[in-house]
PDB file of C-alpha atoms in Angstrom:
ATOM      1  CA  UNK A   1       2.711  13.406   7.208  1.00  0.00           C
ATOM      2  CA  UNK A   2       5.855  11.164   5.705  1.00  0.00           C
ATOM      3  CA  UNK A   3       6.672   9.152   2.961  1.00  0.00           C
ATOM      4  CA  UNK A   4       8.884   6.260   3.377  1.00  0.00           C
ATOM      5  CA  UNK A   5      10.445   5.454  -0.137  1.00  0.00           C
ATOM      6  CA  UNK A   6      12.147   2.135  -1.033  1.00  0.00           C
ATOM      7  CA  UNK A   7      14.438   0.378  -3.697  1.00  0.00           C
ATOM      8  CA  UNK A   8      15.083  -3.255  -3.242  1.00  0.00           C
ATOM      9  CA  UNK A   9      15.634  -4.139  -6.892  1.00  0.00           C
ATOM     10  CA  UNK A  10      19.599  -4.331  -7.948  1.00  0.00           C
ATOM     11  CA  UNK A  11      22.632  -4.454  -5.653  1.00  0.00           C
ATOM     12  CA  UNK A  12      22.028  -1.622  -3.750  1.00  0.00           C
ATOM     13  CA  UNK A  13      19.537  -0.918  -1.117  1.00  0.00           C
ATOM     14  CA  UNK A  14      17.871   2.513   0.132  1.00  0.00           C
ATOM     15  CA  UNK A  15      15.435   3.656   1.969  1.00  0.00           C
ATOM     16  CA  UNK A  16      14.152   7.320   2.335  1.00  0.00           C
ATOM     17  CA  UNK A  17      11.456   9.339   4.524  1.00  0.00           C
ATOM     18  CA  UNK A  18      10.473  12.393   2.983  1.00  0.00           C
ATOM     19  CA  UNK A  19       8.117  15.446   4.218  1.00  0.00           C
ATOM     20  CA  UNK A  20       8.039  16.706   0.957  1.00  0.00           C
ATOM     21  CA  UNK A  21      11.790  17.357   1.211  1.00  0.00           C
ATOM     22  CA  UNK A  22      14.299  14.691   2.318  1.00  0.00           C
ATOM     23  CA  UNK A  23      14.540  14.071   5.751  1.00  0.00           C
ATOM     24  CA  UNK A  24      17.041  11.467   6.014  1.00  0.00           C
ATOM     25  CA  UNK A  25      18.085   8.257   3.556  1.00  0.00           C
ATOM     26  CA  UNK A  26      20.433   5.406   3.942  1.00  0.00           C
ATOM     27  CA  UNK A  27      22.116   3.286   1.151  1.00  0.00           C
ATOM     28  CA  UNK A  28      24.033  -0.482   1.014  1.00  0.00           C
ATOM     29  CA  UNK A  29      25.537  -2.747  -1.097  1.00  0.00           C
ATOM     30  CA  UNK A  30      23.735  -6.310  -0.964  1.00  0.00           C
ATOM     31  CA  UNK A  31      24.316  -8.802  -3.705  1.00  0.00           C
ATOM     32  CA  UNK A  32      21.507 -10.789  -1.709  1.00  0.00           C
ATOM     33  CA  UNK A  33      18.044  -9.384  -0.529  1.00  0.00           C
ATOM     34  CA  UNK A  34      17.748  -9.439   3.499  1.00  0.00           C
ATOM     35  CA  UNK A  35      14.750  -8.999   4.603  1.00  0.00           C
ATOM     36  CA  UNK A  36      15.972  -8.552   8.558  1.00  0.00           C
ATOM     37  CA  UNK A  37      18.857  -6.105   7.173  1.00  0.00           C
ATOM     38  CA  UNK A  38      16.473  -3.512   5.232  1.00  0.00           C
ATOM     39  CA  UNK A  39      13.706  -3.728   8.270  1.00  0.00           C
ATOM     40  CA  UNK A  40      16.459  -3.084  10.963  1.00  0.00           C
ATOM     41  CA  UNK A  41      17.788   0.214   8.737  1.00  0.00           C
ATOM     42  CA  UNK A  42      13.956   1.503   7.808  1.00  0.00           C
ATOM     43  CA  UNK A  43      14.005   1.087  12.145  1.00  0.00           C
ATOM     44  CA  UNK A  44      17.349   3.386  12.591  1.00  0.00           C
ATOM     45  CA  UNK A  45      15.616   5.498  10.311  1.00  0.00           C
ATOM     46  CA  UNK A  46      12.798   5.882  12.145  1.00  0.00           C
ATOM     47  CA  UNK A  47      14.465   6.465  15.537  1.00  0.00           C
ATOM     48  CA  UNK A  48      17.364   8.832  14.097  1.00  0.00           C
ATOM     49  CA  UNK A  49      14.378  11.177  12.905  1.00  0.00           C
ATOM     50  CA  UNK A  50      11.978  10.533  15.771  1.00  0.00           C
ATOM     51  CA  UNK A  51       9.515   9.604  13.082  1.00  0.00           C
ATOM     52  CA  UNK A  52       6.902   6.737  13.947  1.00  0.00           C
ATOM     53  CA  UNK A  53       5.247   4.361  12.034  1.00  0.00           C
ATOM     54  CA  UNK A  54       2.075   5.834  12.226  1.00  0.00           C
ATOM     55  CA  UNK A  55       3.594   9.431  11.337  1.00  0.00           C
ATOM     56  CA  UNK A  56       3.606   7.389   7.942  1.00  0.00           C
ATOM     57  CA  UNK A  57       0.549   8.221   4.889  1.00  0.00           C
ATOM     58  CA  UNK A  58       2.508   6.020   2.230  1.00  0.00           C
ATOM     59  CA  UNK A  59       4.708   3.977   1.047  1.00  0.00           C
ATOM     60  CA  UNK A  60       6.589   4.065  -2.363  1.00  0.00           C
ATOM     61  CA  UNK A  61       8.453   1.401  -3.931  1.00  0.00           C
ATOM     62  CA  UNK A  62      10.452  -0.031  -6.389  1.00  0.00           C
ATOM     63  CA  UNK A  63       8.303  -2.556  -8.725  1.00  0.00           C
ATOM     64  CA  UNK A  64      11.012  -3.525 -10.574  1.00  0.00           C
ATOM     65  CA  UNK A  65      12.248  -4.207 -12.889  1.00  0.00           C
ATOM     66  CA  UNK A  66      15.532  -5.695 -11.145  1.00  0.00           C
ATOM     67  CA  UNK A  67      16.728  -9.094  -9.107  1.00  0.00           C
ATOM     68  CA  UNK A  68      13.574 -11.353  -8.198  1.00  0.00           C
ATOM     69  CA  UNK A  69      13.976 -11.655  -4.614  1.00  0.00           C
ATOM     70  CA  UNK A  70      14.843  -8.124  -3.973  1.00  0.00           C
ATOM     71  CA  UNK A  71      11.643  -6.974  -5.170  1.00  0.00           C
ATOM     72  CA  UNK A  72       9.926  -9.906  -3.365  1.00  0.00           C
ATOM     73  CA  UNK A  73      11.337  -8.610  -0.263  1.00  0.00           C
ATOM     74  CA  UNK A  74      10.920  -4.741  -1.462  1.00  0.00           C
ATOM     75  CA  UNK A  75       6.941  -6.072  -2.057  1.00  0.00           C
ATOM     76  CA  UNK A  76       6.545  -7.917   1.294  1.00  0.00           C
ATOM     77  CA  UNK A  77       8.319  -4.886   3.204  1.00  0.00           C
ATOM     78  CA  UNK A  78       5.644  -2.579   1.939  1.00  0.00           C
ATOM     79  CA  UNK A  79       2.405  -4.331   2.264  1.00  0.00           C
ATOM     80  CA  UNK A  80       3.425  -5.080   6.016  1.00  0.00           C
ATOM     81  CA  UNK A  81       3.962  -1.397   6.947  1.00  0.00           C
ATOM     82  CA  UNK A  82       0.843  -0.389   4.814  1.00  0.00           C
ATOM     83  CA  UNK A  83      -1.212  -3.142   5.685  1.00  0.00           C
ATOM     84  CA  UNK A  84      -1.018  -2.502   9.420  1.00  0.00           C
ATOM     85  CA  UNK A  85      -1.497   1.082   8.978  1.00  0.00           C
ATOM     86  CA  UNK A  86      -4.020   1.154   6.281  1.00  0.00           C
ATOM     87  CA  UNK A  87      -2.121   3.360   4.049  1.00  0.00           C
ATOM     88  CA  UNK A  88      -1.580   3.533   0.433  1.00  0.00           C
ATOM     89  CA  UNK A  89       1.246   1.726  -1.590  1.00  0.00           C
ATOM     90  CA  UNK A  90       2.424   3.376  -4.617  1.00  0.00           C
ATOM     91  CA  UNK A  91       4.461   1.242  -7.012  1.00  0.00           C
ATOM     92  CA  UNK A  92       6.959   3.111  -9.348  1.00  0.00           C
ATOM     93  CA  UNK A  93       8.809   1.405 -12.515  1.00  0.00           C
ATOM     94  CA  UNK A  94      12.137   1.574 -12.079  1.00  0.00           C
ATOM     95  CA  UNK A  95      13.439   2.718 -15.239  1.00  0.00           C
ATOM     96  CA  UNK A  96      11.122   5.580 -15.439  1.00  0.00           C
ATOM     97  CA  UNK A  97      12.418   6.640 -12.158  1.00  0.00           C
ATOM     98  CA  UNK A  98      15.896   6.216 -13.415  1.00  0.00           C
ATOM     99  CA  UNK A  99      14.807   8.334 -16.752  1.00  0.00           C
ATOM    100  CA  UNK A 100      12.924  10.774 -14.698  1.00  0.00           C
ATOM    101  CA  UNK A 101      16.203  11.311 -12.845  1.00  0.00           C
ATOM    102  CA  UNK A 102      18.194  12.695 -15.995  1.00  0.00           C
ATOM    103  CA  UNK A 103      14.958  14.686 -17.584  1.00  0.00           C
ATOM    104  CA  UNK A 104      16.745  17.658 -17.815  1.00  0.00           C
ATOM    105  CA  UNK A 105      19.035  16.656 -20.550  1.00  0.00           C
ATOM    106  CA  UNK A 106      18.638  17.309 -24.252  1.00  0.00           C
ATOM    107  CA  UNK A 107      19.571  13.825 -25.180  1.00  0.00           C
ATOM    108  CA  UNK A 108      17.743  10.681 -25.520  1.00  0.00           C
ATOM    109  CA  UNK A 109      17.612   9.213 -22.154  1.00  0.00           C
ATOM    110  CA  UNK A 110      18.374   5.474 -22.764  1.00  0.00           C
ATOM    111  CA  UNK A 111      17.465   3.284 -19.068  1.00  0.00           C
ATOM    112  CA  UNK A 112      19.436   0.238 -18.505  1.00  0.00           C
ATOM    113  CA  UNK A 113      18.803  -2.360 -15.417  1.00  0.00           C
ATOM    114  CA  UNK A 114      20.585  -5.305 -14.881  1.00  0.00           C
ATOM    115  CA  UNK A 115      17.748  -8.261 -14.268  1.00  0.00           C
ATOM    116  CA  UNK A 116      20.710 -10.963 -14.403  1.00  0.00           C
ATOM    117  CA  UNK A 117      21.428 -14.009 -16.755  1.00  0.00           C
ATOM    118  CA  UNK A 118      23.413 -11.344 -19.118  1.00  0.00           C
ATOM    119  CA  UNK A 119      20.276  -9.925 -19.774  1.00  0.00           C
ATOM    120  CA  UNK A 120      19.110  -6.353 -19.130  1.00  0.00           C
ATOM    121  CA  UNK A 121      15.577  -4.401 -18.880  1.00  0.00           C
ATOM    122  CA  UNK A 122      15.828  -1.862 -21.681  1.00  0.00           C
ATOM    123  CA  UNK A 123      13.333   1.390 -22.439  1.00  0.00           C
ATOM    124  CA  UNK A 124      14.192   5.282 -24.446  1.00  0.00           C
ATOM    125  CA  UNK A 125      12.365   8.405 -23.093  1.00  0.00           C
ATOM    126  CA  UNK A 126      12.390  11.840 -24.457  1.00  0.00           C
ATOM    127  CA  UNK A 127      12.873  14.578 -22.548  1.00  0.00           C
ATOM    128  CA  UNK A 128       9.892  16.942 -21.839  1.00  0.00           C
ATOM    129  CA  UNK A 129       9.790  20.270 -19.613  1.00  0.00           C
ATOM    130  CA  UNK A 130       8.702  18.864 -16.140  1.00  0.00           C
ATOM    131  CA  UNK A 131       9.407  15.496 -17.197  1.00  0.00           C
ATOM    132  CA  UNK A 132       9.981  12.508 -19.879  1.00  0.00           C
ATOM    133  CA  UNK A 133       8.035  10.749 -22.347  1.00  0.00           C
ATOM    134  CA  UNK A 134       8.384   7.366 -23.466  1.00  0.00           C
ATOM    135  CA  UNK A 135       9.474   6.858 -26.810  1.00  0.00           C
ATOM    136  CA  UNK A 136       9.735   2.635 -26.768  1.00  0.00           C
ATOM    137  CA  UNK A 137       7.690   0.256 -24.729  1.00  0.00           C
ATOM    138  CA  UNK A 138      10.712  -1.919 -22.120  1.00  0.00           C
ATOM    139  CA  UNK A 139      12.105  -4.828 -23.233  1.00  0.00           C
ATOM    140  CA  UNK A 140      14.696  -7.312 -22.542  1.00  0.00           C
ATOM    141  CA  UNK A 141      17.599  -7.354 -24.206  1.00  0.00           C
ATOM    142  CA  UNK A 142      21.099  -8.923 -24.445  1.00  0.00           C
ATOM    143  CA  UNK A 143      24.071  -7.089 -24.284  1.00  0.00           C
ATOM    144  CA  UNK A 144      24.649  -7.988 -27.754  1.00  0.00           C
ATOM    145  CA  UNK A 145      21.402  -6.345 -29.045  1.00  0.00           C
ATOM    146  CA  UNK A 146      21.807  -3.268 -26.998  1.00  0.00           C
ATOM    147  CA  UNK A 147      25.410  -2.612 -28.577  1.00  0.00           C
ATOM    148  CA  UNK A 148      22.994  -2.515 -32.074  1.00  0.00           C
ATOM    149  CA  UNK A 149      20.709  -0.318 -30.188  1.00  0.00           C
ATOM    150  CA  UNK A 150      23.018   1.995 -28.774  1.00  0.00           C
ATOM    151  CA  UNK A 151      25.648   2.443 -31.747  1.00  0.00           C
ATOM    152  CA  UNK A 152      23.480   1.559 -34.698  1.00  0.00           C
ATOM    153  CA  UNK A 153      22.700   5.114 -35.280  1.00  0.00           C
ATOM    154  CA  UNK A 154      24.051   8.816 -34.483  1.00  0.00           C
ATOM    155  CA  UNK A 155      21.895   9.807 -32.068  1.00  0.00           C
ATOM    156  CA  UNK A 156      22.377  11.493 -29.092  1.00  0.00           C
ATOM    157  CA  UNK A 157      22.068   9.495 -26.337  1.00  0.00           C
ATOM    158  CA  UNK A 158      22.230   9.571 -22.602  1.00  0.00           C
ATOM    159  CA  UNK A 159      22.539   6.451 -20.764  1.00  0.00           C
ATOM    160  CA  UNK A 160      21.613   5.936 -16.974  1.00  0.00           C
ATOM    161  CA  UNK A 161      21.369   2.531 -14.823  1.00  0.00           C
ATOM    162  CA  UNK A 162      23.730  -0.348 -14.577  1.00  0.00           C
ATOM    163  CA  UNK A 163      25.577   0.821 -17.895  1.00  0.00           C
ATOM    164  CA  UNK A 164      28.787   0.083 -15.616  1.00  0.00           C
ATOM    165  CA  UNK A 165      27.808  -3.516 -15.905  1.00  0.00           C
ATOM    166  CA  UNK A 166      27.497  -3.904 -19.063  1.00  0.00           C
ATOM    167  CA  UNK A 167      31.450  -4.458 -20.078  1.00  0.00           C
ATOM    168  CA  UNK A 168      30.842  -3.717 -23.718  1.00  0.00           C
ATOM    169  CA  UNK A 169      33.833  -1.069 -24.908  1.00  0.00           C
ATOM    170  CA  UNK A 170      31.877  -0.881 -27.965  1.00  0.00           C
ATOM    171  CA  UNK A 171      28.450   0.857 -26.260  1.00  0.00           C
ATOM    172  CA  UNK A 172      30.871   2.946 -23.509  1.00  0.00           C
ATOM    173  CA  UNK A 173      32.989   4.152 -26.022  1.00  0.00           C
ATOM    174  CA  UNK A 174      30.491   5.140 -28.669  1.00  0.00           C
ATOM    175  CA  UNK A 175      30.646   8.880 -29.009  1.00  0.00           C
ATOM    176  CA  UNK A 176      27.517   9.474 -29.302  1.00  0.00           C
ATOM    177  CA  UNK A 177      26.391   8.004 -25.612  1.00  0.00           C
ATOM    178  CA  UNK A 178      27.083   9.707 -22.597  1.00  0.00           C
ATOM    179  CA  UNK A 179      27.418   8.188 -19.700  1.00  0.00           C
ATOM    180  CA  UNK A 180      25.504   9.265 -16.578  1.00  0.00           C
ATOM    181  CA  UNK A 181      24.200   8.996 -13.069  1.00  0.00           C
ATOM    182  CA  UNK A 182      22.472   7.932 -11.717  1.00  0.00           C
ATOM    183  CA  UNK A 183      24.215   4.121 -12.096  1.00  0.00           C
ATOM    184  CA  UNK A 184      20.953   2.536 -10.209  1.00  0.00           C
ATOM    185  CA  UNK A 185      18.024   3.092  -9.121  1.00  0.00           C
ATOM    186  CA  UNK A 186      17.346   4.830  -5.417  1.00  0.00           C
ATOM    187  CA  UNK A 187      14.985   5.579  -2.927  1.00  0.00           C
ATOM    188  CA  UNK A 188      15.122   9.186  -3.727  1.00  0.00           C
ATOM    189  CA  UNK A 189      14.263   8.387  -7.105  1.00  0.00           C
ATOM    190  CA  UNK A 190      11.823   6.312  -6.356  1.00  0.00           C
ATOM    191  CA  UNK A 191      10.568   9.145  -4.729  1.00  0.00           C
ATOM    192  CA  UNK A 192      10.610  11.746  -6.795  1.00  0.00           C
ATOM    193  CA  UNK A 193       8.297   9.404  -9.354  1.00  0.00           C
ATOM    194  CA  UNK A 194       5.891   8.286  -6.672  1.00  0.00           C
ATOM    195  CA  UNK A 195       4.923  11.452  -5.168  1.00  0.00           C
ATOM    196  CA  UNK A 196       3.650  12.638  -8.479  1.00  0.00           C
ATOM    197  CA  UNK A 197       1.618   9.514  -8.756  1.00  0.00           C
ATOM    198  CA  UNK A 198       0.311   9.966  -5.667  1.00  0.00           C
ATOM    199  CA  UNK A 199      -0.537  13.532  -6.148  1.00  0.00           C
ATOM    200  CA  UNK A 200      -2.589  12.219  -8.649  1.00  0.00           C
ATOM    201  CA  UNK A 201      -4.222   9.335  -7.593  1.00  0.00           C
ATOM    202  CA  UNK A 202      -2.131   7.372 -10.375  1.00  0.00           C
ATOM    203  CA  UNK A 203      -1.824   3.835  -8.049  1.00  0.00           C
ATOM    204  CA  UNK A 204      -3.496   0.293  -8.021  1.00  0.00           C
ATOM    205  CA  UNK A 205      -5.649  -0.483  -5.175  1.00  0.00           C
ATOM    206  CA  UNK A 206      -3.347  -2.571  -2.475  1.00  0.00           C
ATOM    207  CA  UNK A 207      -4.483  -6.122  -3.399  1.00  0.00           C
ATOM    208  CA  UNK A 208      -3.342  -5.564  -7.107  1.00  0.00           C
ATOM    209  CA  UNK A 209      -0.109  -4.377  -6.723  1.00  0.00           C
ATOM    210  CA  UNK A 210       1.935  -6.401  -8.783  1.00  0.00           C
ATOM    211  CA  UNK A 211       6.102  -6.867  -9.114  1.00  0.00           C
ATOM    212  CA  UNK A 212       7.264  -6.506 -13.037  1.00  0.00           C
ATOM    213  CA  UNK A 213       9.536  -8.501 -13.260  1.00  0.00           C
ATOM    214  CA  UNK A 214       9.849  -9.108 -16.983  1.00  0.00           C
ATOM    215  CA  UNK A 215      11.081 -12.385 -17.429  1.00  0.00           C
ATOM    216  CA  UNK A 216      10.957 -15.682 -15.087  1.00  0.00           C
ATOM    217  CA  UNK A 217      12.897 -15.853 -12.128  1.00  0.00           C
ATOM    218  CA  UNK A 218      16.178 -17.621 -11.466  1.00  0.00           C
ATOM    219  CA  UNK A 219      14.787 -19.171  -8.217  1.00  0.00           C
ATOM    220  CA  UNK A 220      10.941 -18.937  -7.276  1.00  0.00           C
ATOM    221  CA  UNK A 221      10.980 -18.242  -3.780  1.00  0.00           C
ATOM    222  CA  UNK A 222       7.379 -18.761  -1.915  1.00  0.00           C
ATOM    223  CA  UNK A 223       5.764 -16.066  -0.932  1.00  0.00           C
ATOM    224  CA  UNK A 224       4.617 -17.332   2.549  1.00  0.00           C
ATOM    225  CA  UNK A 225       8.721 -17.639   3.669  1.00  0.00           C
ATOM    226  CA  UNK A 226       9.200 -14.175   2.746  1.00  0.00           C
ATOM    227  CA  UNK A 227       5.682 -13.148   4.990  1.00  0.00           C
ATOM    228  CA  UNK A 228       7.389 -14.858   7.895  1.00  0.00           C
ATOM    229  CA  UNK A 229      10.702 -13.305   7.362  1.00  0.00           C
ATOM    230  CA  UNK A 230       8.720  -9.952   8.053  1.00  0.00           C
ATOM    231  CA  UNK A 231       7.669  -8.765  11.487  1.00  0.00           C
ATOM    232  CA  UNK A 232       6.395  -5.528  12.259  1.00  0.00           C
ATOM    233  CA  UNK A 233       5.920  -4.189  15.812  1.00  0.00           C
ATOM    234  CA  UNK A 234       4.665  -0.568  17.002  1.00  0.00           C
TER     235      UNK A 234
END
C-alpha cells in the first residue's frame, strides 16, 4: 500500500507517494494556496505512477505551522481523500519535520518558518541517534528577537527553514550559525516524520485533527468555500 504525503504550508507546494521508498514527488512555487492546482498535480501523480486512489492506506500532512490558507487547503485536501476512503490522516508539525531533516548534525538544530506579518514560528532540537529532541517548546518570534536568540550566545547552531527570508546580516553572518537545507518544509519531509508516527499509532482520530497555526490569521477564510473548492472523483 502507498502513502501520499503533503506540504501546503509556505510558498512552496509538494506532494509525494511513497511505498516505503519514494515513488515519485512534484514541487511549485505558489505565493497563494490553489486548491484546483495541488488536486490536478496529486492527479498527474497518480496517473504518471499508475497508482489509484484506493491503492492509498494514508495520508500525511503538513499541520503547520505556515500561511493560513495553505494549510486550510493542505487540511481540506486530506480529509477528502481520507474521508472517502476511510483511511487514516496523520498530521506532522512542520518544524519537527524540518529539524528531523538535519538530525544528523552535531549542532543545535534551530527551525525557522515564515507564518507572515514579519513574524516567524521558532523551536531548538538536539540531535539524538535516530532522531531529535526538543530542547524549547515553539514560539513566535520577531526577527528582532530571533537575532538575540541566534547571536546572543556561542553556540553552535544549525539553522534550517525560511532563514533566507529573514534579511537580517546580523543572524546570517553570525559565525556561529550555519546555514542549511532544507530552506522549507516538503512532502518528503513530511514524510519521513509521519511514517514513524504512523508506525506507531502516534495520530489523532480524523475528527480531531487540528491545523496549528500559532497565531490568528490574516484573513479567516470559511471553511465551507474551501469544502466546495474540493471535488474528488474515482
Amino acid at each position: 500500500m502507498y502513502k501520499l504525503s503533503l506540504s501546503t504550508s509556505g510558498q512552496y507546494i509538494s506532494a509525494a507517494i511513497f511505498d516505503e521508498k519514494l515513488v515519485s514527488s512534484f514541487i511549485f512555487k505558489s505565493d497563494k494556496g490553489s486548491t484546483s492546482l495541488l488536486l490536478n498535480q496529486i492527479e498527474e501523480l497518480f496517473n504518471k505512477t499508475n497508482i489509484k486512489r484506493k491503492d492509498l492506506d494514508g495520508i500525511y500532512f503538513d499541520n503547520g505551522p505556515g500561511y493560513y490558507t495553505g494549510l486550510r487547503i493542505g487540511l481540506s485536501v486530506s480529509q477528502g481523500i481520507c474521508g472517502s476512503l476511510g483511511i487514516p490522516i496523520v498530521p506532522v508539525n512542520g518544524l519537527d519535520a524540518l529539524a528531523f531533516a538535519a538530525h544528523t548534525s552535531h549542532r543545535k538544530i534551530c527551525s525557522i518558518v515564515d507564518i507572515k506579518r514579519n513574524e516567524y514560528a521558532y523551536c531548538t532540537y538536539n540531535p539524538v541517534p535516530g532522531g531529535v529532541a526538543k530542547e524549547t517548546e515553539p514560539e513566535v518570534i520577531t526577527v528582532d528577537n530571533l537575532e538575540i536568540k541566534i547571536t546572543g550566545d556561542s553556540d553552535k547552531k544549525l539553522l534550517v527553514g525560511n532563514w533566507d527570508l529573514l534579511n537580517n546580516k546580523k543572524i546570517l553572518n553570525d559565525s556561529n550559525a550555519k546555514l542549511a537545507d532544507p530552506r522549507f518544509v516538503t512532502a518528503e519531509n513530511i514524510f519521513n516524520v509521519g511514517e514513524r508516527l504512523f508506525q506507531s499509532n502516534n495520530y489523532p482520530n480524523f475528527n480531531e485533527i487540528q491545523i496549528n497555526y500559532m497565531r490568528e490569521p490574516d484573513v479567516t477564510l470559511p471553511k465551507e468555500n474551501l469544502v466546495k473548492m474540493v471535488n474528488f472523483y474515482d
